[in-house]
mmCIF file of C-alpha atoms in Angstrom:
data_model
loop_
_atom_site.group_PDB
_atom_site.id
_atom_site.type_symbol
_atom_site.label_atom_id
_atom_site.label_comp_id
_atom_site.label_asym_id
_atom_site.label_seq_id
_atom_site.Cartn_x
_atom_site.Cartn_y
_atom_site.Cartn_z
ATOM 1 C CA MET A 1 -27.458 -26.103 94.924
ATOM 2 C CA LYS A 2 -24.240 -25.853 95.677
ATOM 3 C CA ARG A 3 -23.634 -26.631 92.329
ATOM 4 C CA VAL A 4 -25.320 -23.368 91.415
ATOM 5 C CA ARG A 5 -24.301 -21.298 93.716
ATOM 6 C CA LEU A 6 -20.447 -22.310 92.237
ATOM 7 C CA VAL A 7 -21.474 -21.565 89.127
ATOM 8 C CA CYS A 8 -23.096 -18.337 90.818
ATOM 9 C CA ILE A 9 -20.316 -17.232 92.340
ATOM 10 C CA PHE A 10 -17.681 -17.690 88.892
ATOM 11 C CA ILE A 11 -19.772 -16.012 86.696
ATOM 12 C CA ILE A 12 -19.744 -12.890 89.136
ATOM 13 C CA VAL A 13 -15.611 -13.345 89.330
ATOM 14 C CA LEU A 14 -14.833 -13.989 86.172
ATOM 15 C CA GLY A 15 -17.230 -10.866 84.341
ATOM 16 C CA GLY A 16 -15.409 -9.358 87.711
ATOM 17 C CA LEU A 17 -12.326 -9.659 85.482
ATOM 18 C CA PHE A 18 -13.424 -9.085 82.692
ATOM 19 C CA GLY A 19 -14.460 -5.158 83.165
ATOM 20 C CA ALA A 20 -10.939 -5.033 85.597
ATOM 21 C CA GLY A 21 -9.565 -5.769 81.949
ATOM 22 C CA LEU A 22 -11.610 -3.265 80.436
ATOM 23 C CA TRP A 23 -11.209 -0.330 83.004
ATOM 24 C CA LEU A 24 -6.923 -0.877 82.984
ATOM 25 C CA SER A 25 -7.552 -0.960 78.819
ATOM 26 C CA GLU A 26 -9.229 1.681 78.407
ATOM 27 C CA LEU A 27 -7.061 4.012 80.666
ATOM 28 C CA LYS A 28 -3.997 2.763 79.345
ATOM 29 C CA GLN A 29 -5.405 4.004 76.671
ATOM 30 C CA ALA A 30 -5.971 7.605 77.815
ATOM 31 C CA ASP A 31 -2.555 7.672 79.044
ATOM 32 C CA ALA A 32 -1.155 7.372 75.781
ATOM 33 C CA ASP A 33 -3.691 10.181 74.228
ATOM 34 C CA HIS A 34 -2.167 12.383 76.862
ATOM 35 C CA LEU A 35 1.274 11.414 75.895
ATOM 36 C CA VAL A 36 3.694 13.833 76.693
ATOM 37 C CA VAL A 37 5.863 13.925 74.203
ATOM 38 C CA PRO A 38 10.195 14.779 75.626
ATOM 39 C CA THR A 39 10.664 18.016 73.816
ATOM 40 C CA ARG A 40 14.889 18.644 73.221
ATOM 41 C CA SER A 41 14.645 22.254 71.525
ATOM 42 C CA GLU A 42 11.819 25.152 70.600
ATOM 43 C CA LEU A 43 10.867 27.075 67.239
ATOM 44 C CA THR A 44 8.842 29.611 67.285
ATOM 45 C CA VAL A 45 7.106 30.391 63.859
ATOM 46 C CA TYR A 46 5.477 33.824 62.140
ATOM 47 C CA THR A 47 3.085 32.490 59.312
ATOM 48 C CA ASP A 48 -0.384 34.027 58.067
ATOM 49 C CA GLY A 49 -0.981 30.589 56.324
ATOM 50 C CA ASP A 50 -3.838 28.649 57.005
ATOM 51 C CA PRO A 51 -4.211 28.132 60.331
ATOM 52 C CA ASP A 52 -5.150 24.737 61.091
ATOM 53 C CA LEU A 53 -2.932 23.492 58.451
ATOM 54 C CA MET A 54 0.243 25.287 60.020
ATOM 55 C CA MET A 55 -0.539 23.575 63.917
ATOM 56 C CA ALA A 56 -0.839 20.076 62.403
ATOM 57 C CA ILE A 57 2.190 20.820 60.262
ATOM 58 C CA GLY A 58 3.660 21.848 64.158
ATOM 59 C CA ARG A 59 2.817 18.824 65.837
ATOM 60 C CA ALA A 60 3.816 15.641 62.894
ATOM 61 C CA TYR A 61 7.679 17.660 63.216
ATOM 62 C CA GLU A 62 7.169 17.766 67.052
ATOM 63 C CA LYS A 63 6.096 14.047 67.592
ATOM 64 C CA GLU A 64 9.026 12.908 65.097
ATOM 65 C CA ALA A 65 11.605 15.311 66.123
ATOM 66 C CA GLN A 66 10.992 16.498 69.736
ATOM 67 C CA VAL A 67 11.663 19.788 68.618
ATOM 68 C CA LYS A 68 8.923 22.014 70.073
ATOM 69 C CA VAL A 69 7.359 23.711 67.286
ATOM 70 C CA HIS A 70 5.361 27.165 67.943
ATOM 71 C CA MET A 71 3.513 29.130 65.709
ATOM 72 C CA ILE A 72 2.608 32.427 65.992
ATOM 73 C CA PRO A 73 -0.596 32.649 63.393
ATOM 74 C CA ILE A 74 -0.190 36.607 61.749
ATOM 75 C CA GLY A 75 -2.332 38.549 59.585
ATOM 76 C CA GLN A 76 -1.291 38.947 55.683
ATOM 77 C CA LYS A 77 -0.749 43.028 56.432
ATOM 78 C CA GLN A 78 0.343 42.243 59.819
ATOM 79 C CA MET A 79 3.466 40.033 58.755
ATOM 80 C CA GLY A 80 4.779 42.696 56.613
ATOM 81 C CA THR A 81 4.727 45.303 59.406
ATOM 82 C CA ARG A 82 6.658 42.844 61.280
ATOM 83 C CA LEU A 83 9.251 41.932 59.317
ATOM 84 C CA ALA A 84 10.280 45.575 59.026
ATOM 85 C CA LEU A 85 11.391 45.789 62.380
ATOM 86 C CA PRO A 86 15.149 45.706 63.531
ATOM 87 C CA GLU A 87 17.063 42.907 63.990
ATOM 88 C CA GLY A 88 17.516 43.636 67.092
ATOM 89 C CA GLU A 89 13.955 43.914 68.107
ATOM 90 C CA GLN A 90 12.980 40.166 66.161
ATOM 91 C CA GLN A 91 11.930 37.339 68.387
ATOM 92 C CA GLY A 92 11.456 34.400 67.094
ATOM 93 C CA ASP A 93 13.330 31.349 65.030
ATOM 94 C CA LEU A 94 11.926 31.139 61.501
ATOM 95 C CA VAL A 95 8.444 32.653 59.353
ATOM 96 C CA ILE A 96 6.593 31.052 56.478
ATOM 97 C CA SER A 97 5.210 33.275 54.366
ATOM 98 C CA THR A 98 3.435 34.365 50.971
ATOM 99 C CA VAL A 99 6.555 35.474 48.062
ATOM 100 C CA PRO A 100 5.020 39.641 48.913
ATOM 101 C CA ASN A 101 5.581 39.528 52.669
ATOM 102 C CA LEU A 102 8.893 37.726 51.965
ATOM 103 C CA GLY A 103 10.523 40.090 49.676
ATOM 104 C CA GLN A 104 9.376 42.447 52.620
ATOM 105 C CA GLY A 105 11.855 40.117 54.951
ATOM 106 C CA VAL A 106 14.136 40.745 52.332
ATOM 107 C CA THR A 107 14.340 44.223 52.442
ATOM 108 C CA HIS A 108 14.608 44.669 55.654
ATOM 109 C CA GLY A 109 17.592 42.771 55.658
ATOM 110 C CA ALA A 110 15.544 39.835 58.455
ATOM 111 C CA PHE A 111 16.414 37.287 57.421
ATOM 112 C CA HIS A 112 20.041 34.254 57.231
ATOM 113 C CA ARG A 113 21.351 33.253 54.159
ATOM 114 C CA LEU A 114 20.159 29.355 53.295
ATOM 115 C CA PRO A 115 22.652 27.017 52.485
ATOM 116 C CA ALA A 116 23.055 25.460 49.703
ATOM 117 C CA ASN A 117 22.960 21.824 50.818
ATOM 118 C CA ILE A 118 19.316 23.164 51.904
ATOM 119 C CA THR A 119 17.736 24.430 49.004
ATOM 120 C CA GLN A 120 19.504 22.028 46.521
ATOM 121 C CA ASN A 121 16.501 20.011 45.764
ATOM 122 C CA VAL A 122 14.033 23.038 44.516
ATOM 123 C CA GLU A 123 14.240 24.341 41.002
ATOM 124 C CA ASP A 124 15.445 27.722 41.167
ATOM 125 C CA THR A 125 12.280 28.978 40.371
ATOM 126 C CA PHE A 126 11.249 28.364 43.769
ATOM 127 C CA HIS A 127 14.496 30.609 45.498
ATOM 128 C CA GLY A 128 14.140 33.815 46.552
ATOM 129 C CA THR A 129 16.880 36.754 47.214
ATOM 130 C CA ASN A 130 20.016 35.838 47.582
ATOM 131 C CA GLU A 131 18.700 32.451 48.913
ATOM 132 C CA GLN A 132 17.057 34.131 51.894
ATOM 133 C CA TRP A 133 14.281 32.018 51.495
ATOM 134 C CA VAL A 134 12.401 29.130 49.709
ATOM 135 C CA GLY A 135 9.125 28.113 48.378
ATOM 136 C CA ILE A 136 7.689 25.390 50.228
ATOM 137 C CA TRP A 137 4.941 24.776 48.266
ATOM 138 C CA TYR A 138 2.500 26.337 45.661
ATOM 139 C CA ASP A 139 -1.007 26.956 44.336
ATOM 140 C CA PRO A 140 -1.161 27.644 40.178
ATOM 141 C CA TYR A 141 -4.548 29.342 38.200
ATOM 142 C CA VAL A 142 -6.321 26.613 36.654
ATOM 143 C CA PHE A 143 -10.006 26.118 35.190
ATOM 144 C CA ALA A 144 -11.883 24.224 37.508
ATOM 145 C CA VAL A 145 -14.484 22.358 33.770
ATOM 146 C CA HIS A 146 -17.723 20.739 34.144
ATOM 147 C CA ASN A 147 -17.660 17.821 33.156
ATOM 148 C CA ASP A 148 -20.813 17.651 30.971
ATOM 149 C CA PHE A 149 -19.265 20.953 29.196
ATOM 150 C CA TYR A 150 -15.952 19.890 28.953
ATOM 151 C CA ASN A 151 -17.637 16.252 27.206
ATOM 152 C CA ALA A 152 -18.957 18.707 24.333
ATOM 153 C CA LYS A 153 -16.796 22.111 23.990
ATOM 154 C CA GLY A 154 -14.841 22.642 27.169
ATOM 155 C CA LYS A 155 -11.684 20.868 25.434
ATOM 156 C CA TYR A 156 -11.209 23.372 23.256
ATOM 157 C CA VAL A 157 -11.038 26.090 25.704
ATOM 158 C CA ASN A 158 -8.096 25.413 26.994
ATOM 159 C CA THR A 159 -6.381 28.624 27.527
ATOM 160 C CA TRP A 160 -7.156 32.050 29.073
ATOM 161 C CA PHE A 161 -7.564 34.069 25.147
ATOM 162 C CA SER A 162 -10.196 31.189 24.315
ATOM 163 C CA LEU A 163 -12.033 31.614 28.040
ATOM 164 C CA ALA A 164 -13.318 35.339 26.057
ATOM 165 C CA TYR A 165 -14.017 33.498 22.248
ATOM 166 C CA THR A 166 -17.630 33.605 21.160
ATOM 167 C CA GLY A 167 -19.788 30.760 22.783
ATOM 168 C CA PRO A 168 -22.015 30.012 24.630
ATOM 169 C CA TRP A 169 -19.757 29.600 27.912
ATOM 170 C CA ARG A 170 -20.834 30.791 31.091
ATOM 171 C CA ILE A 171 -17.894 31.699 33.922
ATOM 172 C CA ALA A 172 -17.219 32.254 38.011
ATOM 173 C CA VAL A 173 -14.262 34.174 38.473
ATOM 174 C CA THR A 174 -13.276 35.994 42.536
ATOM 175 C CA ASP A 175 -14.452 39.600 42.953
ATOM 176 C CA PHE A 176 -10.811 40.991 43.163
ATOM 177 C CA VAL A 177 -11.718 43.584 45.896
ATOM 178 C CA ALA A 178 -14.211 40.852 48.102
ATOM 179 C CA ASP A 179 -10.775 38.894 48.368
ATOM 180 C CA GLU A 180 -7.924 39.671 48.329
ATOM 181 C CA ARG A 181 -5.902 36.979 48.041
ATOM 182 C CA ALA A 182 -7.121 36.714 44.593
ATOM 183 C CA ILE A 183 -5.297 39.830 43.245
ATOM 184 C CA THR A 184 -1.434 37.582 42.379
ATOM 185 C CA LEU A 185 -4.420 36.409 38.800
ATOM 186 C CA LEU A 186 -4.782 40.947 38.156
ATOM 187 C CA ASN A 187 -0.904 41.552 39.115
ATOM 188 C CA THR A 188 0.471 38.644 36.590
ATOM 189 C CA PHE A 189 -1.500 40.108 33.970
ATOM 190 C CA GLY A 190 -0.300 43.562 34.761
ATOM 191 C CA GLY A 191 2.847 42.326 35.242
ATOM 192 C CA ILE A 192 2.908 40.523 31.415
ATOM 193 C CA TYR A 193 0.020 42.536 29.560
ATOM 194 C CA GLY A 194 0.582 45.808 30.393
ATOM 195 C CA GLN A 195 -1.984 48.177 32.736
ATOM 196 C CA GLU A 196 -4.043 47.900 29.621
ATOM 197 C CA GLY A 197 -3.641 44.592 28.198
ATOM 198 C CA ALA A 198 -4.545 43.272 31.823
ATOM 199 C CA ILE A 199 -7.732 45.491 31.979
ATOM 200 C CA SER A 200 -8.709 44.368 28.046
ATOM 201 C CA TYR A 201 -8.012 41.173 28.110
ATOM 202 C CA PHE A 202 -10.312 41.045 31.604
ATOM 203 C CA ASP A 203 -13.014 43.213 30.249
ATOM 204 C CA SER A 204 -13.376 41.122 27.462
ATOM 205 C CA LEU A 205 -14.387 38.279 29.759
ATOM 206 C CA ARG A 206 -17.172 40.058 31.133
ATOM 207 C CA PRO A 207 -19.876 38.465 27.960
ATOM 208 C CA HIS A 208 -19.373 34.973 29.786
ATOM 209 C CA ILE A 209 -19.363 35.610 33.769
ATOM 210 C CA VAL A 210 -22.251 35.272 35.462
ATOM 211 C CA GLN A 211 -20.893 36.066 38.922
ATOM 212 C CA TYR A 212 -17.749 37.313 40.367
ATOM 213 C CA ALA A 213 -17.923 35.815 43.333
ATOM 214 C CA LYS A 214 -16.260 36.615 46.932
ATOM 215 C CA GLU A 215 -14.724 34.056 48.123
ATOM 216 C CA LEU A 216 -11.919 32.699 46.043
ATOM 217 C CA PRO A 217 -12.680 29.122 46.388
ATOM 218 C CA SER A 218 -16.170 30.229 45.161
ATOM 219 C CA PRO A 219 -15.911 29.776 40.933
ATOM 220 C CA VAL A 220 -14.364 26.476 40.702
ATOM 221 C CA ARG A 221 -17.414 24.947 44.074
ATOM 222 C CA MET A 222 -19.664 26.430 41.687
ATOM 223 C CA ALA A 223 -18.626 24.636 38.443
ATOM 224 C CA ALA A 224 -18.101 21.190 40.337
ATOM 225 C CA ILE A 225 -22.020 21.085 41.277
ATOM 226 C CA GLY A 226 -22.498 22.352 37.641
ATOM 227 C CA ASP A 227 -23.662 26.379 38.195
ATOM 228 C CA VAL A 228 -21.032 27.223 35.952
ATOM 229 C CA ASP A 229 -19.400 25.526 32.944
ATOM 230 C CA ILE A 230 -15.784 27.178 33.962
ATOM 231 C CA GLY A 231 -13.973 28.539 37.233
ATOM 232 C CA VAL A 232 -11.167 30.342 37.423
ATOM 233 C CA GLY A 233 -9.766 29.362 40.514
ATOM 234 C CA ARG A 234 -6.866 27.914 42.569
ATOM 235 C CA TYR A 235 -4.960 24.580 42.048
ATOM 236 C CA SER A 236 -5.669 23.184 45.703
ATOM 237 C CA ASP A 237 -9.461 24.064 45.278
ATOM 238 C CA ALA A 238 -10.134 22.046 42.335
ATOM 239 C CA LYS A 239 -8.116 19.353 43.317
ATOM 240 C CA LEU A 240 -10.036 18.921 46.913
ATOM 241 C CA TYR A 241 -13.452 18.652 44.017
ATOM 242 C CA GLU A 242 -12.062 16.238 42.023
ATOM 243 C CA VAL A 243 -10.587 13.815 44.977
ATOM 244 C CA HIS A 244 -13.968 14.149 46.728
ATOM 245 C CA LYS A 245 -15.176 12.074 43.049
ATOM 246 C CA TYR A 246 -16.910 15.422 41.434
ATOM 247 C CA PRO A 247 -17.877 16.228 37.946
ATOM 248 C CA LEU A 248 -14.060 18.218 37.123
ATOM 249 C CA THR A 249 -11.378 18.531 35.152
ATOM 250 C CA ILE A 250 -8.660 20.571 35.515
ATOM 251 C CA LEU A 251 -6.583 21.971 32.883
ATOM 252 C CA TYR A 252 -3.721 24.266 32.421
ATOM 253 C CA PRO A 253 -4.057 27.518 30.349
ATOM 254 C CA ARG A 254 -1.851 26.478 28.143
ATOM 255 C CA GLU A 255 0.099 29.909 27.561
ATOM 256 C CA GLY A 256 1.009 29.343 31.293
ATOM 257 C CA THR A 257 -0.661 30.755 34.436
ATOM 258 C CA PRO A 258 -0.012 32.846 37.751
ATOM 259 C CA TYR A 259 0.918 30.928 41.021
ATOM 260 C CA ASP A 260 0.898 31.891 45.228
ATOM 261 C CA MET A 261 3.475 30.432 46.938
ATOM 262 C CA MET A 262 4.496 29.963 50.229
ATOM 263 C CA GLY A 263 7.695 30.240 51.989
ATOM 264 C CA VAL A 264 9.374 29.795 54.767
ATOM 265 C CA ALA A 265 12.790 32.013 55.988
ATOM 266 C CA ILE A 266 15.223 31.749 59.103
ATOM 267 C CA LEU A 267 15.295 34.643 60.707
ATOM 268 C CA LYS A 268 18.176 37.125 61.949
ATOM 269 C CA GLY A 269 17.343 37.139 65.278
ATOM 270 C CA THR A 270 16.886 33.312 66.143
ATOM 271 C CA THR A 271 18.757 31.783 68.700
ATOM 272 C CA ASN A 272 18.580 28.626 66.783
ATOM 273 C CA GLU A 273 19.766 28.762 63.938
ATOM 274 C CA SER A 274 20.911 24.734 63.196
ATOM 275 C CA GLU A 275 17.630 23.529 64.512
ATOM 276 C CA SER A 276 15.243 26.198 62.537
ATOM 277 C CA LYS A 277 17.438 24.900 59.776
ATOM 278 C CA ALA A 278 16.233 21.235 60.052
ATOM 279 C CA PHE A 279 13.182 22.314 60.433
ATOM 280 C CA ILE A 280 13.361 23.319 56.735
ATOM 281 C CA THR A 281 14.591 19.786 55.288
ATOM 282 C CA TRP A 282 12.208 18.644 56.795
ATOM 283 C CA LEU A 283 9.366 20.920 55.213
ATOM 284 C CA LEU A 284 11.121 20.456 51.797
ATOM 285 C CA SER A 285 10.202 16.256 52.693
ATOM 286 C CA GLU A 286 7.471 13.776 51.074
ATOM 287 C CA ARG A 287 6.668 13.368 55.147
ATOM 288 C CA LEU A 288 4.913 16.955 54.147
ATOM 289 C CA GLN A 289 2.515 15.884 51.542
ATOM 290 C CA ALA A 290 1.844 12.930 54.078
ATOM 291 C CA ILE A 291 0.262 15.879 56.188
ATOM 292 C CA TRP A 292 -1.750 17.490 53.211
ATOM 293 C CA LYS A 293 -2.658 14.201 52.734
ATOM 294 C CA ASP A 294 -3.747 13.571 56.057
ATOM 295 C CA ASN A 295 -5.550 17.299 56.441
ATOM 296 C CA ASP A 296 -7.485 17.221 53.121
ATOM 297 C CA VAL A 297 -4.839 19.804 51.538
ATOM 298 C CA HIS A 298 -4.080 19.580 48.161
ATOM 299 C CA TYR A 299 -1.482 22.103 47.087
ATOM 300 C CA ILE A 300 2.231 20.948 44.422
ATOM 301 C CA ALA A 301 5.775 20.599 46.728
ATOM 302 C CA THR A 302 7.988 22.785 45.592
ATOM 303 C CA ILE A 303 10.718 19.727 45.652
ATOM 304 C CA ASP A 304 8.648 18.583 42.712
ATOM 305 C CA THR A 305 9.575 18.976 39.555
ATOM 306 C CA ILE A 306 7.112 21.777 37.589
ATOM 307 C CA ALA A 307 7.576 19.536 34.334
ATOM 308 C CA SER A 308 6.539 17.014 35.995
ATOM 309 C CA HIS A 309 3.038 18.016 36.575
ATOM 310 C CA LYS A 310 0.371 17.006 32.420
ATOM 311 C CA ASP A 311 -3.156 18.102 32.845
ATOM 312 C CA ARG A 312 -5.673 15.655 31.338
ATOM 313 C CA GLN A 313 -5.046 16.755 27.573
ATOM 314 C CA GLY A 314 -1.507 16.273 28.613
ATOM 315 C CA ASN A 315 -0.697 19.945 28.746
ATOM 316 C CA PRO A 316 2.333 21.219 31.068
ATOM 317 C CA LEU A 317 2.285 22.992 34.192
ATOM 318 C CA VAL A 318 4.358 26.702 32.923
ATOM 319 C CA LEU A 319 4.301 29.187 35.657
ATOM 320 C CA TRP A 320 4.305 32.446 34.863
ATOM 321 C CA THR A 321 6.020 34.333 37.036
ATOM 322 C CA GLY A 322 6.889 37.697 38.073
ATOM 323 C CA GLY A 323 4.455 41.506 38.945
ATOM 324 C CA ILE A 324 4.351 44.950 39.279
ATOM 325 C CA ALA A 325 5.643 46.672 42.308
ATOM 326 C CA GLN A 326 3.256 47.894 45.080
ATOM 327 C CA ALA A 327 1.986 51.490 43.161
ATOM 328 C CA GLU A 328 1.016 50.232 40.335
ATOM 329 C CA GLU A 329 -1.202 46.950 41.942
ATOM 330 C CA THR A 330 -3.253 49.623 43.649
ATOM 331 C CA LYS A 331 -3.666 51.287 40.722
ATOM 332 C CA LEU A 332 -4.317 48.624 38.828
ATOM 333 C CA LEU A 333 -7.056 47.262 40.818
ATOM 334 C CA GLN A 334 -8.850 50.709 41.073
ATOM 335 C CA GLU A 335 -8.923 50.422 36.897
ATOM 336 C CA TRP A 336 -10.143 46.772 36.669
ATOM 337 C CA ILE A 337 -13.142 48.225 39.119
ATOM 338 C CA ARG A 338 -13.847 50.925 37.283
ATOM 339 C CA GLN A 339 -13.264 49.791 33.770
ATOM 340 C CA VAL A 340 -14.453 45.641 34.516
ATOM 341 C CA ARG A 341 -16.247 45.562 37.993
ATOM 342 C CA PHE A 342 -18.653 48.458 37.667
ATOM 343 C CA ARG A 343 -18.055 48.991 34.251
ATOM 344 C CA LYS A 344 -21.202 51.284 32.800
ATOM 345 C CA ASP A 345 -22.142 50.652 29.301
ATOM 346 C CA THR A 346 -23.762 53.072 26.983
ATOM 347 C CA PRO A 347 -26.235 52.331 24.543
#
């Protein structure tokens, strides 16, 4: 009887020790999860980039450099207004924004000139006027081709103008009014071919277009699931579906292609210029690409050479640069609406 009692006591004590061990382990893990990283400095960054990605970038840099990064989200239209403020009214250290907004910042004298040792590993294509900003990543427009169509006739539709050839293929493009993020495509065509040439080109696509999508990622999604044969959209959206094993082939238009880009600049009103430069150096490193991977994001880093990118057919990525003045942008969009989007054909 005593022996049974001793065994029971032993089991109870052993169970208690095991439970206490689990409790202590969970407590330590909870402390680790809520560990406050000591900071040696702080930076304020104004951005019109994707808020979730920007926050992830800020957290990663804080963890690695012990610098607290305050990411302040601002709408793209509001960013231009902020960059027009006089230097004495500026607050913050850096701006991460689109090329048009960074251009406004240059016009208003809002930025410091960046030193060559920061920008030297980035091709000149991605440098701002007088080195006042530098590109971090870019996102070219591509053809997202469903594999069934690619294996039939799609491999021959690899230029902008071959999209308009006579054939049975179905195309989706973005409505430039519904999603203004896609306006780069229209404006770049306007800059290269003029208003008349751009309107004529997009009108030539109409027999193939089955939908003007309301959001920029939608044409790529439609191609990935087979609703259309070709979706005209951005590389990052197409690569996302490719990575997740959708039957999709990415083609770079052989003549060249427009692209969107995000860049970074240091505000003249900064009180922490040295830490701002260190942050840009970190952004222009492979560490940023690791964060993209963790967040399932697929931009192209500006520290990679353009020539290193080729599509399935071996065609190199050729980037179209340039655009049109803001007043001309409005006129071109209005003509696209009138002559293409809502054109009424007469019998």
